[in-house]
XYZ file of C-alpha atoms in Angstrom:
254
model
C -38.742 19.958 -7.191
C -35.285 20.715 -8.566
C -33.337 19.892 -11.692
C -30.088 17.992 -11.884
C -26.877 19.669 -13.012
C -26.978 17.630 -16.233
C -30.148 19.383 -17.335
C -28.426 22.776 -17.719
C -25.403 21.576 -19.693
C -26.833 23.143 -22.838
C -26.348 26.594 -21.313
C -23.173 28.613 -21.411
C -20.923 28.685 -18.350
C -21.989 32.244 -17.597
C -25.675 31.368 -17.786
C -25.135 28.320 -15.594
C -23.463 30.455 -12.952
C -26.352 32.890 -13.021
C -28.825 30.071 -12.570
C -26.820 28.726 -9.654
C -27.006 32.178 -8.096
C -30.780 32.186 -8.509
C -31.435 29.893 -5.574
C -35.095 30.867 -5.481
C -37.443 28.422 -3.779
C -41.136 28.068 -3.194
C -42.364 28.061 0.446
C -43.734 24.514 0.265
C -40.292 23.168 -0.570
C -39.014 24.084 2.900
C -41.255 21.394 4.380
C -41.486 18.239 2.252
C -44.388 16.936 4.338
C -46.678 19.575 2.847
C -46.185 18.256 -0.672
C -46.553 14.560 0.125
C -48.843 12.929 -2.408
C -48.975 16.058 -4.569
C -47.071 17.239 -7.593
C -44.352 19.689 -6.663
C -43.984 23.019 -8.369
C -40.612 23.621 -9.961
C -37.984 25.496 -8.042
C -35.806 28.030 -9.812
C -32.769 26.395 -8.232
C -31.213 24.122 -10.905
C -29.091 22.306 -8.344
C -30.660 19.250 -6.736
C -30.920 18.948 -2.949
C -27.317 18.665 -1.747
C -27.156 17.350 1.815
C -24.511 14.838 2.961
C -26.067 11.465 3.694
C -24.676 11.412 7.225
C -26.353 14.734 8.075
C -29.711 13.845 6.564
C -29.857 10.413 8.180
C -28.738 11.649 11.583
C -31.362 14.400 11.523
C -34.074 12.003 10.352
C -33.174 9.466 13.049
C -33.212 12.083 15.795
C -36.497 13.535 14.527
C -38.079 10.091 14.703
C -36.519 8.735 17.898
C -34.930 11.593 19.836
C -37.295 14.546 20.085
C -38.677 13.312 23.416
C -35.261 12.406 24.826
C -34.266 14.710 27.675
C -30.778 16.153 27.299
C -30.325 14.736 23.829
C -27.104 16.681 23.232
C -25.908 16.682 26.821
C -25.816 12.995 27.783
C -22.575 11.183 26.988
C -22.267 8.763 24.085
C -20.233 5.652 23.344
C -17.013 6.764 21.629
C -16.545 3.281 20.201
C -20.020 3.142 18.621
C -19.762 6.701 17.306
C -16.386 5.934 15.734
C -17.806 2.795 14.125
C -20.714 4.724 12.610
C -18.350 7.426 11.418
C -16.085 4.906 9.699
C -19.054 3.258 7.990
C -20.243 6.569 6.592
C -16.670 7.478 5.578
C -16.414 4.229 3.594
C -19.536 5.155 1.679
C -21.642 2.360 3.134
C -25.422 2.639 3.075
C -25.721 3.044 6.847
C -29.226 2.443 8.165
C -30.042 4.081 11.465
C -32.980 2.476 13.272
C -34.498 2.413 16.764
C -31.669 0.186 18.011
C -29.122 2.995 17.616
C -28.692 5.208 20.664
C -29.953 8.722 19.971
C -26.998 10.030 21.988
C -24.546 8.233 19.677
C -26.269 9.653 16.597
C -26.354 13.135 18.142
C -22.621 12.919 18.863
C -21.932 11.772 15.303
C -23.830 14.750 13.898
C -21.896 17.203 16.072
C -18.556 15.578 15.163
C -19.284 15.728 11.442
C -20.134 19.432 11.577
C -17.121 20.190 13.772
C -14.635 18.367 11.526
C -15.788 19.651 8.131
C -12.757 21.062 6.234
C -14.797 24.215 5.642
C -17.647 24.848 8.099
C -21.267 25.191 6.993
C -20.845 28.960 7.112
C -17.516 29.479 5.268
C -14.764 31.197 7.216
C -14.616 34.140 4.815
C -18.174 35.007 5.923
C -17.455 34.545 9.645
C -17.050 38.262 10.385
C -20.049 39.270 8.289
C -22.378 36.863 10.076
C -21.072 37.859 13.501
C -21.643 41.534 12.712
C -25.396 40.866 12.554
C -25.396 40.164 16.303
C -25.319 43.916 16.950
C -28.374 44.524 14.760
C -31.996 44.272 15.767
C -35.370 43.586 14.231
C -36.012 43.541 10.463
C -32.561 44.916 9.626
C -30.883 41.952 11.303
C -33.084 39.396 9.557
C -32.724 41.060 6.159
C -28.933 41.092 6.490
C -28.889 37.417 7.483
C -31.102 36.605 4.494
C -28.691 38.316 2.104
C -25.672 36.619 3.671
C -27.317 33.205 3.345
C -27.651 33.815 -0.393
C -23.834 33.886 -0.558
C -23.477 30.312 0.699
C -22.588 27.601 -1.818
C -25.674 25.471 -2.623
C -24.427 22.425 -0.687
C -23.733 24.553 2.400
C -27.088 26.296 2.103
C -29.028 23.044 1.703
C -27.217 21.336 4.573
C -27.607 24.313 6.903
C -31.326 24.466 6.140
C -31.704 20.731 6.829
C -29.954 21.119 10.177
C -31.923 24.220 11.195
C -35.204 22.548 10.276
C -34.324 19.712 12.638
C -33.101 21.978 15.441
C -36.275 24.067 15.274
C -38.279 20.978 16.298
C -36.330 20.409 19.530
C -37.109 23.504 21.678
C -39.525 22.545 24.448
C -37.574 19.422 25.347
C -35.593 21.308 28.004
C -33.459 22.620 25.127
C -34.235 26.173 24.057
C -33.055 27.694 20.786
C -30.350 29.439 22.813
C -29.226 26.105 24.327
C -29.037 24.522 20.874
C -27.137 27.526 19.503
C -24.617 27.121 22.331
C -24.088 23.471 21.360
C -23.918 23.878 17.575
C -22.737 27.461 17.123
C -18.975 26.807 17.504
C -19.227 23.931 14.991
C -21.003 26.014 12.341
C -19.260 29.368 12.772
C -15.506 28.783 13.019
C -12.917 31.523 12.798
C -9.958 29.143 12.547
C -9.565 25.541 11.452
C -9.742 22.963 14.271
C -6.272 22.403 15.677
C -4.860 25.694 14.456
C -3.267 28.050 16.948
C -5.821 29.880 19.062
C -8.661 27.999 17.300
C -10.428 27.404 20.584
C -9.524 30.721 22.178
C -12.683 32.628 21.274
C -13.218 35.787 23.250
C -16.444 36.272 25.160
C -17.865 38.748 22.622
C -17.399 36.337 19.707
C -18.865 33.419 21.656
C -21.941 35.438 22.603
C -22.344 36.675 19.009
C -22.100 33.131 17.598
C -24.850 31.936 19.933
C -27.109 34.873 19.099
C -26.644 34.515 15.335
C -27.373 30.792 15.307
C -30.358 31.321 17.589
C -31.804 33.754 15.051
C -31.155 31.266 12.238
C -33.001 28.532 14.149
C -35.947 30.747 15.016
C -36.405 32.321 11.564
C -35.061 29.729 9.118
C -38.386 29.383 7.273
C -38.315 33.000 6.110
C -34.540 33.530 5.955
C -34.040 30.970 3.192
C -36.634 32.593 0.947
C -35.751 35.212 -1.651
C -38.068 38.238 -1.206
C -40.416 38.870 -4.169
C -38.996 42.344 -4.761
C -35.482 40.889 -5.038
C -36.679 38.251 -7.502
C -38.084 41.050 -9.663
C -34.781 42.948 -9.510
C -32.781 39.861 -10.467
C -35.066 38.989 -13.359
C -35.057 42.589 -14.588
C -31.258 42.606 -14.583
C -31.134 39.271 -16.377
C -33.537 40.551 -19.008
C -31.045 43.335 -19.755
C -27.846 41.281 -19.624
C -28.725 37.619 -20.282
C -32.122 37.239 -21.998
C -31.279 33.600 -22.821
C -31.564 32.783 -19.129
C -35.030 34.365 -18.969
C -36.075 32.329 -22.020
C -34.791 29.167 -20.342
C -36.764 29.837 -17.152
C -39.924 30.541 -19.139
C -39.497 27.284 -21.059
C -39.304 25.431 -17.749
C -42.577 26.990 -16.627
């Protein structure tokens, strides 16, 4: 449902950047199961699905084998087995996770990967902006989160959506959205790099805000990653005035 980067090489750099910014999706693309066996409509996002293999495979394994496991993110794991899996992924091996892998080891690997990313899923320059939404309520909060998500690089946006889609399936297994936000929030929203001075010294207000923000992302991810129709019209109208070649390109794709 998306085009590769190579397919837009005939466009100018400016046009390519505009197309990257137009990360517009169709609702069915948020859930690949809906389109199984059917032709997919084209997305307006020219960048193909960019999710690290380790994240996608960990999420898929836990969706298949771990959703009924009580305390999936609370029970201890084997440090040796987690380290072995991590090294295999780091070497670029085609790691296959099956029913013989402990779901607790895979869960620990997923948390470690997110925690140790050089730049977290939500980039540090957006840390304050995302946290500020914790003081908002109702539609205003969700609309602000939607706009902030549009600022994420495509790989961060795709990976965050993949993670949230998985996390949204867990509540009910003695893990509420708030519980999951407590576990994953500090790994996704980081003010400082791990190991830096005062990196772990979050004040209570920031910790509470991180949990609330991620909880909202889990609960509303289906709508938050969609560009509202009125905004699509505004973007296309602006492009028609400034870059008609981009409009022509999108119409050719239709």
